[in-house]
PDB file of C-alpha atoms in Angstrom:
ATOM      1  CA  MET A   1      34.890 -27.812 -59.337  1.00 90.00           C
ATOM      2  CA  GLN A   2      36.528 -26.642 -62.617  1.00 93.00           C
ATOM      3  CA  ASP A   3      38.419 -23.341 -61.834  1.00 93.00           C
ATOM      4  CA  LYS A   4      36.865 -23.081 -58.434  1.00 97.00           C
ATOM      5  CA  VAL A   5      39.207 -21.699 -55.642  1.00 98.00           C
ATOM      6  CA  LEU A   6      38.976 -23.528 -52.450  1.00 98.00           C
ATOM      7  CA  ILE A   7      40.581 -23.355 -48.956  1.00 98.00           C
ATOM      8  CA  VAL A   8      40.728 -26.732 -47.068  1.00 98.00           C
ATOM      9  CA  THR A   9      41.640 -26.299 -43.506  1.00 98.00           C
ATOM     10  CA  GLY A  10      43.054 -29.462 -41.653  1.00 98.00           C
ATOM     11  CA  ALA A  11      44.296 -30.321 -45.101  1.00 97.00           C
ATOM     12  CA  HIS A  12      46.970 -32.742 -43.880  1.00 95.00           C
ATOM     13  CA  GLY A  13      44.496 -34.984 -42.004  1.00 95.00           C
ATOM     14  CA  ALA A  14      42.870 -38.121 -43.310  1.00 95.00           C
ATOM     15  CA  LEU A  15      39.684 -36.321 -44.572  1.00 97.00           C
ATOM     16  CA  GLY A  16      41.373 -32.993 -45.577  1.00 97.00           C
ATOM     17  CA  LYS A  17      43.926 -34.819 -47.817  1.00 97.00           C
ATOM     18  CA  VAL A  18      41.073 -36.710 -49.595  1.00 98.00           C
ATOM     19  CA  VAL A  19      39.003 -33.538 -50.069  1.00 98.00           C
ATOM     20  CA  ALA A  20      41.866 -31.542 -51.484  1.00 97.00           C
ATOM     21  CA  GLU A  21      43.027 -34.329 -53.794  1.00 97.00           C
ATOM     22  CA  ILE A  22      39.486 -34.927 -55.257  1.00 98.00           C
ATOM     23  CA  ALA A  23      38.993 -31.178 -55.767  1.00 98.00           C
ATOM     24  CA  ARG A  24      42.270 -30.831 -57.557  1.00 97.00           C
ATOM     25  CA  SER A  25      41.545 -33.789 -59.748  1.00 97.00           C
ATOM     26  CA  ARG A  26      38.288 -31.980 -60.851  1.00 97.00           C
ATOM     27  CA  GLY A  27      40.032 -28.747 -61.877  1.00 97.00           C
ATOM     28  CA  ALA A  28      39.785 -26.757 -58.598  1.00 98.00           C
ATOM     29  CA  ARG A  29      42.609 -24.682 -57.371  1.00 98.00           C
ATOM     30  CA  VAL A  30      43.223 -25.490 -53.656  1.00 98.00           C
ATOM     31  CA  ALA A  31      44.857 -23.799 -50.716  1.00 98.00           C
ATOM     32  CA  SER A  32      45.680 -26.209 -47.994  1.00 98.00           C
ATOM     33  CA  ILE A  33      45.901 -24.768 -44.581  1.00 98.00           C
ATOM     34  CA  ASP A  34      47.135 -26.838 -41.579  1.00 98.00           C
ATOM     35  CA  HIS A  35      48.725 -26.643 -38.121  1.00 97.00           C
ATOM     36  CA  ALA A  36      51.470 -28.982 -39.418  1.00 95.00           C
ATOM     37  CA  PRO A  37      54.409 -27.567 -41.447  1.00 94.00           C
ATOM     38  CA  SER A  38      53.915 -27.262 -45.259  1.00 89.00           C
ATOM     39  CA  GLN A  39      54.704 -30.481 -47.149  1.00 80.00           C
ATOM     40  CA  GLY A  40      54.656 -29.309 -50.750  1.00 77.00           C
ATOM     41  CA  SER A  41      55.587 -26.537 -53.172  1.00 79.00           C
ATOM     42  CA  THR A  42      53.531 -23.614 -54.271  1.00 91.00           C
ATOM     43  CA  THR A  43      52.163 -23.626 -57.827  1.00 93.00           C
ATOM     44  CA  PRO A  44      49.589 -21.578 -59.694  1.00 92.00           C
ATOM     45  CA  GLU A  45      46.969 -24.272 -58.837  1.00 94.00           C
ATOM     46  CA  SER A  46      48.019 -25.094 -55.354  1.00 96.00           C
ATOM     47  CA  ILE A  47      49.399 -23.494 -52.232  1.00 97.00           C
ATOM     48  CA  GLU A  48      50.194 -24.939 -48.898  1.00 97.00           C
ATOM     49  CA  ILE A  49      50.206 -22.708 -45.755  1.00 97.00           C
ATOM     50  CA  GLY A  50      51.544 -24.617 -42.702  1.00 97.00           C
ATOM     51  CA  GLY A  51      52.206 -23.875 -39.126  1.00 97.00           C
ATOM     52  CA  VAL A  52      48.871 -22.079 -38.715  1.00 98.00           C
ATOM     53  CA  ASP A  53      46.968 -22.030 -35.348  1.00 98.00           C
ATOM     54  CA  LEU A  54      43.455 -21.396 -36.583  1.00 98.00           C
ATOM     55  CA  SER A  55      42.153 -20.852 -33.093  1.00 98.00           C
ATOM     56  CA  ASP A  56      44.116 -17.593 -33.265  1.00 98.00           C
ATOM     57  CA  ALA A  57      42.171 -15.139 -35.162  1.00 98.00           C
ATOM     58  CA  THR A  58      45.176 -13.095 -36.371  1.00 98.00           C
ATOM     59  CA  GLN A  59      46.865 -16.298 -37.671  1.00 98.00           C
ATOM     60  CA  ALA A  60      43.683 -17.441 -39.339  1.00 98.00           C
ATOM     61  CA  LYS A  61      43.196 -14.049 -41.153  1.00 98.00           C
ATOM     62  CA  ALA A  62      46.797 -13.986 -42.311  1.00 98.00           C
ATOM     63  CA  ALA A  63      46.449 -17.529 -43.790  1.00 98.00           C
ATOM     64  CA  VAL A  64      43.151 -16.928 -45.445  1.00 98.00           C
ATOM     65  CA  ASP A  65      44.259 -13.595 -46.945  1.00 98.00           C
ATOM     66  CA  ALA A  66      47.480 -15.206 -48.266  1.00 98.00           C
ATOM     67  CA  ALA A  67      45.410 -17.975 -50.061  1.00 98.00           C
ATOM     68  CA  ALA A  68      42.908 -15.302 -51.436  1.00 98.00           C
ATOM     69  CA  ASN A  69      45.847 -13.099 -52.645  1.00 97.00           C
ATOM     70  CA  HIS A  70      47.633 -16.105 -54.196  1.00 97.00           C
ATOM     71  CA  PHE A  71      44.694 -16.967 -56.426  1.00 98.00           C
ATOM     72  CA  GLY A  72      43.057 -13.596 -56.720  1.00 97.00           C
ATOM     73  CA  ARG A  73      39.751 -14.663 -55.246  1.00 97.00           C
ATOM     74  CA  LEU A  74      38.074 -17.222 -53.035  1.00 98.00           C
ATOM     75  CA  ASP A  75      34.985 -19.301 -53.847  1.00 98.00           C
ATOM     76  CA  ALA A  76      34.694 -21.885 -51.048  1.00 98.00           C
ATOM     77  CA  LEU A  77      36.007 -22.502 -47.545  1.00 98.00           C
ATOM     78  CA  ILE A  78      35.900 -26.040 -46.236  1.00 99.00           C
ATOM     79  CA  ASN A  79      36.449 -26.194 -42.440  1.00 98.00           C
ATOM     80  CA  ILE A  80      37.919 -29.541 -41.614  1.00 98.00           C
ATOM     81  CA  ALA A  81      40.405 -28.575 -38.987  1.00 98.00           C
ATOM     82  CA  GLY A  82      39.368 -30.010 -35.598  1.00 97.00           C
ATOM     83  CA  GLY A  83      40.053 -32.642 -32.871  1.00 96.00           C
ATOM     84  CA  PHE A  84      38.617 -35.289 -30.791  1.00 95.00           C
ATOM     85  CA  ALA A  85      38.782 -36.282 -27.115  1.00 95.00           C
ATOM     86  CA  PHE A  86      36.940 -39.078 -25.280  1.00 95.00           C
ATOM     87  CA  GLU A  87      36.448 -38.162 -21.583  1.00 96.00           C
ATOM     88  CA  THR A  88      33.687 -38.470 -19.101  1.00 96.00           C
ATOM     89  CA  VAL A  89      32.341 -35.233 -17.592  1.00 96.00           C
ATOM     90  CA  GLY A  90      32.777 -36.269 -13.947  1.00 94.00           C
ATOM     91  CA  ASP A  91      36.283 -37.630 -14.289  1.00 93.00           C
ATOM     92  CA  GLY A  92      37.605 -35.334 -17.027  1.00 94.00           C
ATOM     93  CA  ASP A  93      39.519 -32.174 -16.953  1.00 96.00           C
ATOM     94  CA  ILE A  94      38.067 -28.674 -17.797  1.00 97.00           C
ATOM     95  CA  LYS A  95      41.035 -28.134 -20.128  1.00 98.00           C
ATOM     96  CA  THR A  96      39.740 -30.767 -22.382  1.00 98.00           C
ATOM     97  CA  TRP A  97      36.558 -28.838 -22.876  1.00 98.00           C
ATOM     98  CA  GLN A  98      38.612 -25.792 -23.569  1.00 98.00           C
ATOM     99  CA  ARG A  99      40.712 -27.640 -26.075  1.00 98.00           C
ATOM    100  CA  MET A 100      37.857 -29.032 -27.883  1.00 98.00           C
ATOM    101  CA  TYR A 101      36.140 -25.597 -28.162  1.00 98.00           C
ATOM    102  CA  ALA A 102      39.372 -24.152 -29.490  1.00 98.00           C
ATOM    103  CA  LEU A 103      40.012 -26.906 -31.933  1.00 98.00           C
ATOM    104  CA  ASN A 104      36.400 -27.336 -33.322  1.00 98.00           C
ATOM    105  CA  VAL A 105      34.608 -24.036 -32.769  1.00 98.00           C
ATOM    106  CA  LEU A 106      37.285 -21.302 -32.911  1.00 98.00           C
ATOM    107  CA  THR A 107      39.032 -22.771 -35.891  1.00 98.00           C
ATOM    108  CA  ALA A 108      35.837 -22.705 -37.995  1.00 98.00           C
ATOM    109  CA  LEU A 109      34.761 -19.388 -36.532  1.00 98.00           C
ATOM    110  CA  ASN A 110      38.048 -17.618 -37.206  1.00 99.00           C
ATOM    111  CA  ALA A 111      38.526 -19.080 -40.701  1.00 99.00           C
ATOM    112  CA  SER A 112      34.895 -18.286 -41.635  1.00 99.00           C
ATOM    113  CA  ARG A 113      35.247 -14.619 -40.384  1.00 98.00           C
ATOM    114  CA  ALA A 114      38.435 -14.096 -42.317  1.00 98.00           C
ATOM    115  CA  ALA A 115      36.979 -15.749 -45.488  1.00 98.00           C
ATOM    116  CA  LEU A 116      33.555 -14.099 -45.581  1.00 98.00           C
ATOM    117  CA  PRO A 117      34.670 -10.816 -47.312  1.00 98.00           C
ATOM    118  CA  HIS A 118      36.322 -12.812 -50.079  1.00 98.00           C
ATOM    119  CA  LEU A 119      33.421 -15.295 -50.352  1.00 98.00           C
ATOM    120  CA  ALA A 120      30.848 -12.462 -50.657  1.00 98.00           C
ATOM    121  CA  ALA A 121      32.830 -11.129 -53.604  1.00 97.00           C
ATOM    122  CA  SER A 122      32.323 -14.449 -55.367  1.00 96.00           C
ATOM    123  CA  ARG A 123      29.219 -15.169 -57.377  1.00 88.00           C
ATOM    124  CA  ALA A 124      29.049 -18.538 -55.614  1.00 93.00           C
ATOM    125  CA  GLY A 125      30.569 -18.178 -52.118  1.00 98.00           C
ATOM    126  CA  ARG A 126      30.381 -21.351 -50.029  1.00 98.00           C
ATOM    127  CA  ILE A 127      31.264 -22.387 -46.443  1.00 99.00           C
ATOM    128  CA  VAL A 128      31.124 -26.177 -45.573  1.00 99.00           C
ATOM    129  CA  ASN A 129      31.697 -26.932 -42.006  1.00 98.00           C
ATOM    130  CA  ILE A 130      32.267 -30.501 -40.338  1.00 98.00           C
ATOM    131  CA  GLY A 131      29.834 -31.105 -37.431  1.00 98.00           C
ATOM    132  CA  ALA A 132      29.200 -34.567 -35.986  1.00 97.00           C
ATOM    133  CA  MET A 133      26.326 -36.917 -35.791  1.00 95.00           C
ATOM    134  CA  GLY A 134      27.556 -37.740 -32.226  1.00 94.00           C
ATOM    135  CA  ALA A 135      26.735 -34.176 -31.293  1.00 96.00           C
ATOM    136  CA  LEU A 136      22.959 -34.721 -31.826  1.00 95.00           C
ATOM    137  CA  GLN A 137      22.873 -36.901 -28.727  1.00 92.00           C
ATOM    138  CA  ALA A 138      26.147 -37.320 -26.643  1.00 93.00           C
ATOM    139  CA  GLY A 139      26.829 -40.590 -25.179  1.00 93.00           C
ATOM    140  CA  SER A 140      29.107 -41.351 -22.167  1.00 95.00           C
ATOM    141  CA  GLY A 141      32.524 -39.884 -22.732  1.00 96.00           C
ATOM    142  CA  MET A 142      31.470 -37.727 -25.615  1.00 95.00           C
ATOM    143  CA  GLY A 143      30.593 -34.601 -23.737  1.00 97.00           C
ATOM    144  CA  PRO A 144      33.447 -32.313 -24.464  1.00 97.00           C
ATOM    145  CA  TYR A 145      33.614 -33.309 -28.175  1.00 97.00           C
ATOM    146  CA  ALA A 146      29.877 -33.326 -28.746  1.00 98.00           C
ATOM    147  CA  ALA A 147      29.431 -29.942 -27.076  1.00 98.00           C
ATOM    148  CA  SER A 148      32.005 -28.434 -29.288  1.00 98.00           C
ATOM    149  CA  LYS A 149      30.585 -29.861 -32.456  1.00 98.00           C
ATOM    150  CA  ALA A 150      27.072 -28.706 -31.334  1.00 98.00           C
ATOM    151  CA  GLY A 151      28.649 -25.223 -31.323  1.00 98.00           C
ATOM    152  CA  VAL A 152      29.752 -25.867 -34.940  1.00 98.00           C
ATOM    153  CA  HIS A 153      26.116 -26.588 -35.849  1.00 98.00           C
ATOM    154  CA  ARG A 154      24.860 -23.457 -34.193  1.00 98.00           C
ATOM    155  CA  LEU A 155      27.636 -21.429 -35.928  1.00 98.00           C
ATOM    156  CA  THR A 156      26.510 -22.878 -39.160  1.00 98.00           C
ATOM    157  CA  ASP A 157      22.819 -21.920 -38.446  1.00 98.00           C
ATOM    158  CA  ALA A 158      23.880 -18.336 -37.459  1.00 98.00           C
ATOM    159  CA  LEU A 159      26.175 -17.705 -40.484  1.00 98.00           C
ATOM    160  CA  ALA A 160      23.674 -19.052 -42.992  1.00 98.00           C
ATOM    161  CA  SER A 161      21.087 -16.673 -41.582  1.00 98.00           C
ATOM    162  CA  GLU A 162      23.330 -13.738 -41.432  1.00 98.00           C
ATOM    163  CA  TRP A 163      24.861 -14.272 -44.906  1.00 98.00           C
ATOM    164  CA  LYS A 164      21.789 -15.581 -46.743  1.00 98.00           C
ATOM    165  CA  GLY A 165      21.770 -14.428 -50.320  1.00 97.00           C
ATOM    166  CA  LYS A 166      25.506 -13.662 -50.360  1.00 98.00           C
ATOM    167  CA  VAL A 167      27.139 -16.979 -49.116  1.00 98.00           C
ATOM    168  CA  THR A 168      25.720 -20.388 -48.466  1.00 98.00           C
ATOM    169  CA  VAL A 169      26.759 -21.984 -45.170  1.00 98.00           C
ATOM    170  CA  ASN A 170      26.183 -25.728 -44.574  1.00 98.00           C
ATOM    171  CA  ALA A 171      27.593 -28.541 -42.397  1.00 98.00           C
ATOM    172  CA  VAL A 172      27.985 -32.283 -42.906  1.00 98.00           C
ATOM    173  CA  LEU A 173      27.491 -34.426 -39.823  1.00 98.00           C
ATOM    174  CA  PRO A 174      29.585 -37.623 -40.187  1.00 96.00           C
ATOM    175  CA  SER A 175      29.184 -40.771 -38.270  1.00 93.00           C
ATOM    176  CA  ILE A 176      32.407 -42.607 -37.527  1.00 92.00           C
ATOM    177  CA  ILE A 177      34.948 -41.914 -40.285  1.00 93.00           C
ATOM    178  CA  ASP A 178      36.905 -44.953 -41.615  1.00 93.00           C
ATOM    179  CA  THR A 179      40.387 -43.841 -40.911  1.00 93.00           C
ATOM    180  CA  ALA A 180      43.527 -45.650 -39.826  1.00 93.00           C
ATOM    181  CA  ALA A 181      43.329 -43.905 -36.506  1.00 92.00           C
ATOM    182  CA  ASN A 182      39.797 -44.854 -35.782  1.00 93.00           C
ATOM    183  CA  ARG A 183      40.445 -48.417 -36.815  1.00 94.00           C
ATOM    184  CA  ALA A 184      43.345 -48.602 -34.334  1.00 94.00           C
ATOM    185  CA  ASP A 185      41.218 -47.136 -31.579  1.00 90.00           C
ATOM    186  CA  MET A 186      38.250 -49.506 -32.235  1.00 93.00           C
ATOM    187  CA  PRO A 187      39.715 -52.700 -33.693  1.00 94.00           C
ATOM    188  CA  LYS A 188      36.679 -54.836 -32.995  1.00 93.00           C
ATOM    189  CA  ALA A 189      34.258 -52.556 -34.753  1.00 94.00           C
ATOM    190  CA  ASP A 190      32.361 -53.313 -37.939  1.00 92.00           C
ATOM    191  CA  PHE A 191      34.332 -50.889 -40.296  1.00 93.00           C
ATOM    192  CA  SER A 192      31.850 -51.672 -43.088  1.00 91.00           C
ATOM    193  CA  LYS A 193      29.280 -49.474 -41.236  1.00 91.00           C
ATOM    194  CA  TRP A 194      31.584 -46.363 -41.109  1.00 93.00           C
ATOM    195  CA  VAL A 195      31.552 -43.623 -43.692  1.00 94.00           C
ATOM    196  CA  THR A 196      34.666 -43.400 -45.866  1.00 96.00           C
ATOM    197  CA  PRO A 197      36.551 -40.129 -46.385  1.00 96.00           C
ATOM    198  CA  GLN A 198      35.840 -40.550 -50.111  1.00 97.00           C
ATOM    199  CA  GLU A 199      32.077 -40.680 -49.518  1.00 96.00           C
ATOM    200  CA  LEU A 200      32.184 -37.738 -47.144  1.00 97.00           C
ATOM    201  CA  ALA A 201      34.379 -35.774 -49.609  1.00 98.00           C
ATOM    202  CA  GLU A 202      31.632 -36.135 -52.340  1.00 98.00           C
ATOM    203  CA  VAL A 203      29.009 -34.526 -50.115  1.00 98.00           C
ATOM    204  CA  ILE A 204      31.364 -31.745 -49.073  1.00 98.00           C
ATOM    205  CA  LEU A 205      32.374 -30.863 -52.578  1.00 98.00           C
ATOM    206  CA  PHE A 206      28.669 -30.972 -53.744  1.00 98.00           C
ATOM    207  CA  LEU A 207      27.888 -28.334 -51.095  1.00 98.00           C
ATOM    208  CA  ALA A 208      30.822 -26.376 -52.363  1.00 98.00           C
ATOM    209  CA  SER A 209      29.646 -26.625 -55.998  1.00 98.00           C
ATOM    210  CA  ASP A 210      27.322 -24.425 -58.096  1.00 97.00           C
ATOM    211  CA  ALA A 211      24.792 -27.194 -57.993  1.00 97.00           C
ATOM    212  CA  ALA A 212      24.252 -26.456 -54.307  1.00 98.00           C
ATOM    213  CA  SER A 213      23.345 -22.821 -54.757  1.00 97.00           C
ATOM    214  CA  GLY A 214      19.844 -23.422 -53.224  1.00 97.00           C
ATOM    215  CA  ILE A 215      20.988 -25.085 -50.024  1.00 98.00           C
ATOM    216  CA  THR A 216      22.008 -22.974 -46.974  1.00 98.00           C
ATOM    217  CA  GLY A 217      21.651 -23.663 -43.180  1.00 98.00           C
ATOM    218  CA  ALA A 218      21.484 -27.442 -43.755  1.00 98.00           C
ATOM    219  CA  LEU A 219      23.031 -29.901 -41.219  1.00 98.00           C
ATOM    220  CA  ILE A 220      23.396 -33.052 -43.243  1.00 97.00           C
ATOM    221  CA  PRO A 221      24.030 -36.535 -41.561  1.00 96.00           C
ATOM    222  CA  VAL A 222      26.409 -38.701 -43.600  1.00 95.00           C
ATOM    223  CA  GLY A 223      27.003 -42.243 -42.859  1.00 89.00           C
ATOM    224  CA  GLY A 224      24.069 -43.120 -40.564  1.00 69.00           C
ATOM    225  CA  ARG A 225      24.110 -44.173 -36.960  1.00 65.00           C
ATOM    226  CA  VAL A 226      26.503 -47.021 -36.018  1.00 60.00           C
TER     227      VAL A 226
END
């Protein structure tokens, strides 16, 4: 990660914070983009761009361009921004499906489209998306979320094919991530079976590294079924 320039979206969330922190600790320069307001100051090694709705293509492009201009280039985009909803198909609201599509698919799509020209100029352009193991087979109540994450999987496929030889595009598919919010929602679960943000970050940053130059179009489960 030394001297790599990364954008991390959803950087104020439980996973985004860990990915950004580990990347910086290994010498990367990181642009943190989030819907929440900025929480830190801008330095030559780090910039926070807050208040961004990545489901809006214009806002996504402005944020990505600002990050690339700050550092002078862009080597990797890590699309972590997203959301979750648990709602059955029959009893749910169509607005939930629209919200999941906007939060999970459009955020990754818009950030990727904005970043690709910058990434193609890098000798090691990378996109890493966050899919979901739960999107491989949706259980009861998982329809809206799983459908949107399945869209992220297919977006990954398409981008990897379209940009092969220029930018690698891969996705990690976590099981349940061990976060404070998930523990609160599922207090009786066996947390030891969940994947930690640190474990997931290691896979993400590997895919963003030079060592992963031969991998593209991969959908990588992380954490196993629980």
